[in-house]
Phi, psi and omega in degrees: 000145178269134179243147168259114184219176181265140175243121186282141169207167182112178181282169175302136178063009176227048186288144169230167184225147170256140175270122186230158169258127186210153175295138186293345179271352180280156179287165187304316183257025179285180181289123181278159172287323183198141174265127189243358180173187185217142178219126176244105183291339181287327180245000184058030177279131180226129172233126184234143170268084188302311180300323178293319179293317179299317179298315180294320179295322178292333178280353176107011178293143181251121178281149172288171183300316181294315179295322178300317179297321178296317182290324177295318179299327181268006179058036180287324182293332175297318180290327177296316179294322181294317179289326177292322180289327181284337178282339183281000000 
């Protein structure tokens, strides 16, 4: 199964995260299938590749709890529903 999860990078105590699509059996900092965004918890900076995330979610990717909260805040699930409704 494909997961949308956070991949840690940065210095000690100054962590930032990349939002990635990765096989659920891979380790946290393993090679991702695709990088889909960026999250900095210290400044609440978020950059997302919305079309890429929507495509992965439609293919059945499951976000982790933290990534789900980030996506809800950015209204990504609204766009997933809108594209799904327009395809029908």
